[in-house]
């Protein structure tokens, strides 16, 4: 009898697994797998101090993934109980270094899922070149950030990717301190499940509009730390092609487009004037005066290219299709009914009271107190170098004058094309990467990974013995200018 019972239990267990996991051609059955295929909510387990169970349940089911994908964790944390807002994360601990820093990656948009960065820029797997919306496929990435770092990808804000609110748009908070509050709640819960990272350096960062998120989040942590209300060991932030000060940055985008020959002088003057007028309106930061779509129309006089050289379009559709497959949803505990959105287009326009609010004062606080890396590609037409510099030159930090007067160091191998240029002032490292567009880690993966590693270890680019680092010739130009002025003055004074 006992033997029959054991065999019966074993049979039904295997049958349910076969049905739920789609093995041997079984079709899924409604009701049987509901408990297995619901979103994994970790917050209720933390409420009961069951952190080890939360850790174990969050393990990604590798049976649905390729063999080369390292061990990882995924699930949801509730960040607002009143609104029922839940944020999705996918975490890859370093498989080679248990002491590796914890690095948070956020994509921008606003409303782009951070899994775009995972699959397109720096995660352990990347989409194959032939991937399409109808046939998304991935392979092992050669220059992954997972290994040198432990990488945490979060679908931010609520409403992007798998993150969602039970109150729908009422729970999709987009203003002022709302986004950093949600990120802070998630981060605190994450560190309860993975407490070993409390003793390691933590870097938060991302790309594009994430310049707004990251700056606000870092400032939020800094404020909490000063009040003795957090143990988060924030070591620094890193920003790739960031937007953080629309007022200064927006007018310079059309200037870049004009100087590279994309638009003519008339268009350049019109767009620059409109962007300038909008940025000077004292009410735009606090009132619903213009949509995000309209803001970006003013900022980008043409359809912007991520990379002016290749004109490649990021694989938004392929990532969305891949994450909406049942295998992927099961692997990361997203729940079979949860739809993945690579971009929340309706959500984006809810940032119309945020996009025009400068973060330069908060960035100044971070520059004064933490390590900061800002990098971008030299052929990025979305947030070009001249746009970033306009924002930085107006950021009132303690070494602003020194940065404004600093020289760039050109950085290249002994033989071969230049990697880029960089400068370091205080704890601030500024890098421009050659041959890269807006998705800099995608265009120059080896160089950008190297920059990140040098930043964490040395504070900025640290050229090796096989590389050449030379300051540009502006010092000599300055000497010539001074001699010329002295001669001119002497001629004026002579009878």
XYZ file of C-alpha atoms in Angstrom:
495
model
C 0.000 0.000 0.000
C 2.788 2.406 0.943
C 4.613 1.517 -2.243
C 1.516 2.283 -4.319
C 1.081 5.621 -2.541
C 4.713 6.609 -3.206
C 4.439 5.595 -6.847
C 1.163 7.498 -7.196
C 2.650 10.680 -5.692
C 5.711 10.324 -7.897
C 3.580 9.816 -10.994
C 1.390 12.868 -10.402
C 4.394 15.026 -9.495
C 6.109 14.115 -12.750
C 2.887 14.597 -14.682
C 2.326 18.104 -13.251
C 5.923 19.015 -13.994
C 5.511 17.722 -17.518
C 2.342 19.709 -18.066
C 3.596 22.906 -16.410
C 7.023 22.858 -18.033
C 5.780 21.834 -21.452
C 7.785 18.575 -21.542
C 7.134 15.839 -24.094
C 4.555 17.855 -25.971
C 2.047 18.141 -23.115
C -0.254 21.111 -23.360
C -0.658 23.336 -20.315
C -3.870 22.870 -18.344
C -5.769 25.735 -16.735
C -5.802 25.619 -12.924
C -3.174 22.889 -12.371
C -0.167 25.153 -12.660
C -1.606 28.389 -11.282
C 0.360 28.143 -8.036
C 3.557 27.344 -9.895
C 3.079 30.024 -12.541
C 2.191 33.060 -10.445
C 4.603 35.967 -9.877
C 7.089 35.257 -7.094
C 6.427 37.847 -4.374
C 9.302 37.946 -1.887
C 8.076 40.705 0.425
C 5.575 38.465 2.323
C 8.453 36.093 3.094
C 10.557 38.959 4.424
C 7.631 39.999 6.616
C 7.918 36.579 8.258
C 11.746 36.762 8.421
C 11.968 33.855 5.978
C 14.894 35.385 4.091
C 16.606 32.097 3.303
C 13.437 30.726 1.744
C 13.101 33.937 -0.285
C 16.665 33.461 -1.486
C 16.094 29.856 -2.493
C 12.752 30.450 -4.193
C 14.215 33.319 -6.206
C 16.776 31.055 -7.866
C 16.188 31.221 -11.607
C 15.196 27.888 -13.115
C 18.098 27.197 -15.461
C 16.301 24.259 -17.047
C 14.562 26.845 -19.247
C 17.791 28.674 -20.142
C 20.940 27.931 -22.096
C 23.736 26.139 -20.233
C 26.092 29.144 -20.295
C 23.745 31.391 -18.258
C 25.245 31.704 -14.738
C 23.259 31.123 -11.574
C 20.924 34.031 -10.911
C 17.937 35.178 -8.878
C 14.723 36.884 -9.959
C 11.370 37.890 -8.559
C 9.316 40.788 -7.250
C 9.531 43.099 -4.253
C 6.502 45.095 -3.138
C 7.553 48.737 -2.941
C 4.174 50.301 -2.137
C 1.673 48.235 -0.165
C -1.122 50.806 -0.412
C -1.007 50.924 -4.202
C 0.060 47.309 -4.627
C 3.181 48.275 -6.594
C 5.676 45.499 -7.310
C 9.108 45.834 -8.927
C 10.861 43.069 -10.831
C 14.581 42.345 -10.507
C 17.028 39.923 -12.107
C 20.269 39.506 -10.172
C 23.482 37.853 -11.341
C 26.034 37.312 -8.544
C 29.620 37.203 -9.789
C 30.427 33.529 -10.420
C 34.166 34.196 -10.098
C 34.576 36.712 -7.263
C 32.481 36.686 -4.076
C 33.981 40.087 -3.173
C 33.002 41.753 -6.447
C 31.169 45.091 -6.050
C 27.408 45.159 -6.414
C 26.419 47.194 -9.486
C 22.859 48.335 -10.191
C 21.974 48.943 -13.860
C 18.976 51.019 -14.967
C 17.863 51.887 -18.477
C 16.184 55.195 -19.209
C 13.490 56.124 -21.702
C 11.751 57.119 -19.499
C 9.971 53.743 -19.101
C 12.458 51.416 -20.887
C 12.983 48.051 -19.199
C 16.473 47.497 -17.809
C 16.458 44.069 -19.425
C 17.308 45.908 -22.649
C 20.670 46.622 -21.022
C 20.979 43.027 -19.878
C 20.478 41.531 -23.344
C 21.824 44.344 -25.513
C 24.659 45.922 -23.544
C 26.353 44.158 -20.655
C 24.596 41.056 -19.306
C 25.935 37.484 -19.469
C 23.916 36.783 -22.620
C 23.222 38.827 -25.726
C 20.761 38.605 -28.580
C 22.086 37.006 -31.715
C 22.463 39.313 -34.695
C 19.797 37.376 -36.578
C 17.231 37.736 -33.781
C 13.866 39.129 -34.777
C 10.592 39.827 -33.062
C 9.278 36.491 -34.335
C 12.469 34.548 -33.628
C 14.412 35.941 -30.645
C 17.585 33.988 -29.830
C 20.479 34.663 -27.497
C 24.065 33.524 -26.983
C 26.900 33.979 -24.475
C 28.350 37.491 -24.293
C 32.117 37.764 -24.555
C 32.555 40.964 -22.529
C 29.976 40.621 -19.790
C 29.913 42.818 -16.707
C 28.831 39.741 -14.730
C 32.053 38.384 -13.253
C 33.983 41.580 -12.604
C 30.803 42.743 -10.865
C 27.637 41.296 -9.394
C 24.934 42.831 -11.587
C 21.437 43.797 -10.466
C 18.941 44.716 -13.206
C 15.676 46.349 -12.095
C 12.613 47.153 -14.179
C 12.226 50.794 -13.195
C 9.900 52.648 -12.842
C 6.804 50.671 -11.881
C 4.982 50.036 -15.151
C 8.059 49.150 -17.200
C 9.188 45.614 -18.033
C 7.555 43.176 -15.616
C 7.129 45.759 -12.830
C 3.491 46.629 -12.245
C 0.908 48.088 -9.895
C -2.405 46.531 -8.924
C -3.846 50.034 -9.158
C -2.504 50.333 -12.697
C -1.569 53.916 -13.558
C -2.367 55.225 -10.069
C 0.528 53.135 -8.848
C 2.955 54.188 -11.574
C 4.655 56.973 -9.640
C 6.773 59.286 -11.737
C 7.204 62.571 -9.918
C 9.849 64.105 -7.656
C 10.979 61.668 -4.999
C 8.599 58.868 -5.983
C 10.989 56.925 -8.209
C 13.911 57.009 -5.714
C 11.538 56.025 -2.901
C 10.491 52.898 -4.812
C 14.108 52.061 -5.675
C 15.143 52.576 -2.064
C 12.396 50.226 -0.867
C 13.458 47.579 -3.375
C 17.149 47.968 -2.543
C 16.538 47.632 1.184
C 14.595 44.401 0.681
C 17.190 43.078 -1.736
C 19.936 43.544 0.871
C 17.867 41.611 3.418
C 17.770 38.632 1.057
C 21.439 39.065 0.112
C 23.003 40.565 3.266
C 26.593 39.765 2.199
C 26.460 42.821 -0.102
C 26.081 45.129 2.889
C 29.839 44.700 3.396
C 30.822 45.351 -0.228
C 31.053 48.481 -2.353
C 27.849 49.425 -4.142
C 27.669 51.383 -7.404
C 24.413 52.520 -8.971
C 24.098 53.708 -12.528
C 22.659 53.333 -15.966
C 22.076 55.062 -19.251
C 20.296 58.028 -20.827
C 17.228 59.106 -18.789
C 18.606 56.951 -15.993
C 20.808 59.979 -15.378
C 17.690 61.475 -13.765
C 16.816 58.316 -11.796
C 20.324 57.561 -10.582
C 21.137 61.101 -9.509
C 17.916 61.331 -7.498
C 18.352 57.853 -6.020
C 21.965 58.491 -5.005
C 20.971 61.809 -3.430
C 18.150 60.037 -1.569
C 20.611 57.489 -0.164
C 23.044 60.289 0.742
C 20.321 62.163 2.631
C 19.356 59.008 4.529
C 23.018 58.306 5.342
C 23.547 61.789 6.791
C 20.586 61.186 9.102
C 21.962 57.773 10.107
C 18.949 56.046 8.555
C 20.665 53.657 6.132
C 23.555 51.223 6.030
C 23.821 51.193 2.221
C 27.516 51.541 1.375
C 27.224 53.713 -1.701
C 30.695 54.012 -3.234
C 29.724 55.935 -6.334
C 27.604 56.305 -9.433
C 28.224 55.813 -13.150
C 26.229 57.338 -15.999
C 26.341 56.501 -19.702
C 25.188 59.231 -22.124
C 23.088 60.760 -19.354
C 20.352 63.320 -19.307
C 20.253 65.232 -16.031
C 19.696 68.897 -16.900
C 17.263 69.505 -19.764
C 17.571 73.275 -19.550
C 21.244 73.196 -20.511
C 21.437 69.971 -22.461
C 18.490 70.218 -24.847
C 19.567 73.296 -26.845
C 22.953 71.695 -27.516
C 21.552 68.574 -29.199
C 20.507 70.516 -32.286
C 23.903 72.226 -32.223
C 25.562 68.834 -32.565
C 23.208 67.883 -35.405
C 24.014 71.143 -37.167
C 27.769 70.799 -36.849
C 27.805 67.237 -38.178
C 25.707 68.331 -41.141
C 22.403 66.619 -40.398
C 20.340 69.821 -40.371
C 20.738 73.242 -41.961
C 21.285 76.599 -40.288
C 17.612 77.675 -40.389
C 16.413 74.463 -38.704
C 19.242 74.695 -36.205
C 18.292 78.225 -35.151
C 14.577 77.415 -34.895
C 15.016 74.290 -32.790
C 17.619 75.907 -30.581
C 15.353 78.896 -29.942
C 12.351 76.704 -29.074
C 14.380 74.489 -26.759
C 15.873 77.541 -25.090
C 12.464 79.188 -24.542
C 11.060 76.000 -23.042
C 14.045 75.545 -20.748
C 13.716 79.136 -19.501
C 10.026 78.845 -18.567
C 10.021 78.881 -14.766
C 6.755 76.923 -14.633
C 7.722 73.972 -16.820
C 9.274 71.981 -13.989
C 6.175 71.918 -11.825
C 3.224 72.161 -14.193
C 1.744 69.996 -16.916
C 2.540 72.367 -19.783
C 3.936 69.975 -22.401
C 4.086 66.230 -23.027
C 7.284 64.209 -22.999
C 6.763 63.459 -26.698
C 6.677 67.201 -27.378
C 9.743 67.765 -25.204
C 11.707 65.189 -27.180
C 10.457 66.620 -30.474
C 12.016 69.923 -29.456
C 15.166 68.184 -28.274
C 15.627 66.073 -31.394
C 15.102 68.011 -34.661
C 15.338 64.719 -36.562
C 14.701 61.105 -35.646
C 17.830 60.587 -33.519
C 20.284 57.808 -34.260
C 21.755 55.839 -31.397
C 24.944 55.610 -33.435
C 25.566 57.972 -36.343
C 27.975 55.499 -37.903
C 25.943 52.294 -37.900
C 22.436 53.738 -37.458
C 21.480 50.491 -35.734
C 18.216 50.403 -33.815
C 18.297 48.635 -30.427
C 16.398 45.315 -30.497
C 13.420 46.464 -28.458
C 10.929 44.125 -30.125
C 13.205 41.078 -29.912
C 13.839 41.565 -26.182
C 10.121 42.024 -25.564
C 9.273 38.861 -27.527
C 11.959 36.845 -25.738
C 10.799 37.889 -22.259
C 7.163 37.127 -23.166
C 7.931 33.488 -24.009
C 6.561 31.036 -21.460
C 9.991 29.546 -20.880
C 11.473 32.922 -19.933
C 8.536 33.837 -17.718
C 8.778 30.511 -15.886
C 12.542 30.797 -15.519
C 12.405 34.208 -13.827
C 9.189 33.612 -11.839
C 7.279 36.370 -13.628
C 3.998 34.455 -13.840
C 2.487 33.244 -17.063
C -0.181 35.982 -17.123
C 2.250 38.845 -16.532
C 2.988 40.648 -19.804
C 6.445 42.127 -20.316
C 6.608 45.654 -21.774
C 9.997 46.737 -23.106
C 8.691 50.333 -23.166
C 5.690 51.880 -21.459
C 4.619 54.493 -24.021
C 1.664 55.760 -21.975
C 3.812 55.724 -18.857
C 6.486 57.803 -20.589
C 4.226 60.813 -20.982
C 3.477 60.784 -17.270
C 7.019 62.105 -16.797
C 6.049 65.477 -18.288
C 6.431 67.176 -14.878
C 9.759 65.448 -14.248
C 11.698 65.614 -17.492
C 12.192 69.392 -17.306
C 13.362 69.417 -13.677
C 17.141 69.726 -13.539
C 19.128 67.344 -11.336
C 22.341 69.371 -11.476
C 22.175 70.493 -7.823
C 21.720 66.900 -6.680
C 24.503 65.813 -9.005
C 26.717 68.453 -7.391
C 26.143 66.846 -3.981
C 27.086 63.434 -5.364
C 30.201 64.855 -7.072
C 31.230 66.434 -3.760
C 30.925 63.213 -1.786
C 31.284 60.115 -3.993
C 33.117 58.668 -6.958
C 31.386 59.576 -10.225
C 31.966 58.252 -13.745
C 30.276 59.802 -16.779
C 30.993 58.256 -20.185
C 29.453 58.573 -23.616
C 30.103 57.754 -27.263
C 31.522 60.346 -29.613
C 28.934 59.591 -32.341
C 25.861 59.543 -30.097
C 23.230 61.849 -31.599
C 20.744 61.435 -28.721
C 22.809 62.833 -25.833
C 26.005 63.985 -27.579
C 29.199 65.110 -25.847
C 28.471 68.816 -26.271
C 25.102 68.329 -24.550
C 26.614 66.524 -21.563
C 29.321 69.145 -21.222
C 26.745 71.949 -21.203
C 25.108 70.310 -18.192
C 28.399 69.623 -16.428
C 29.729 73.152 -16.900
C 26.662 74.452 -15.057
C 26.808 71.955 -12.180
C 27.793 73.875 -9.024
C 30.148 71.435 -7.297
C 33.306 72.253 -5.376
C 35.680 71.467 -8.261
C 33.570 73.046 -10.992
C 36.199 75.619 -11.930
C 38.945 72.991 -12.014
C 36.817 70.795 -14.271
C 35.930 73.695 -16.564
C 39.651 74.386 -17.017
C 40.788 70.761 -17.234
C 42.466 69.161 -20.264
C 41.577 65.840 -21.850
C 44.043 62.977 -22.041
C 43.999 61.006 -25.303
C 44.118 57.274 -24.691
C 45.156 54.626 -27.235
C 47.062 51.361 -27.645
C 50.650 51.438 -28.935
C 49.269 50.411 -32.312
C 45.707 50.872 -33.408
C 42.885 53.424 -33.193
C 42.232 55.573 -30.156
C 40.049 54.244 -27.327
C 38.893 57.723 -26.415
C 39.776 60.584 -24.109
C 39.370 61.215 -20.407
C 39.930 63.683 -17.611
C 39.883 63.338 -13.833
C 39.132 66.076 -11.321
C 38.726 65.106 -7.684
C 36.678 61.900 -7.612
C 35.082 62.688 -10.968
C 36.116 60.698 -14.050
C 34.896 61.905 -17.452
C 35.377 59.671 -20.507
C 34.433 59.985 -24.194
C 34.590 56.680 -26.095
C 35.559 56.635 -29.778
C 33.331 54.884 -32.286
C 30.391 54.528 -29.908
C 26.842 55.797 -29.928
C 24.147 55.990 -27.266
C 24.408 52.314 -26.279
C 28.122 52.693 -25.576
C 28.633 49.256 -23.935
C 27.123 47.626 -27.036
C 29.240 49.542 -29.548
C 32.548 49.249 -27.647
C 32.026 46.423 -25.130
C 35.654 45.691 -24.283
C 36.594 49.360 -23.851
C 33.592 50.258 -21.691
C 34.056 47.205 -19.447
C 37.682 48.237 -19.020
C 36.599 51.792 -18.140
C 34.210 50.478 -15.489
C 36.867 48.222 -13.968
C 39.441 51.038 -13.922
C 36.893 53.385 -12.369
C 36.087 50.969 -9.548
C 39.741 50.058 -8.910
C 41.618 53.305 -9.656
C 38.965 56.019 -9.807
C 39.380 56.644 -13.540
C 41.037 55.282 -16.689
C 44.371 53.695 -15.763
C 46.459 53.173 -18.915
C 48.628 50.052 -19.036
C 52.267 49.826 -20.149
C 51.091 48.865 -23.636
C 48.983 52.002 -24.016
C 49.684 55.667 -24.726
C 48.091 58.457 -22.730
C 48.930 61.984 -23.869
C 47.350 65.315 -23.053
C 46.237 67.303 -26.053
C 48.338 70.191 -27.283
C 46.174 72.921 -25.771
C 48.920 73.722 -23.235
C 51.244 74.672 -26.079
C 48.424 76.552 -27.817
C 47.883 78.517 -24.610
C 51.552 79.537 -24.538
C 51.363 80.730 -28.153
C 48.215 82.724 -27.376
C 49.903 84.436 -24.421
C 52.961 85.350 -26.526
C 50.676 86.723 -29.226
C 48.775 88.871 -26.720
C 51.992 90.208 -25.217
C 53.217 91.208 -28.669
C 49.927 92.879 -29.489
C 49.905 94.807 -26.224
C 53.502 95.909 -26.677
C 52.689 97.258 -30.148
C 49.792 99.255 -28.765
C 52.029 100.770 -26.064
C 54.952 101.608 -28.381
C 55.069 105.234 -29.709
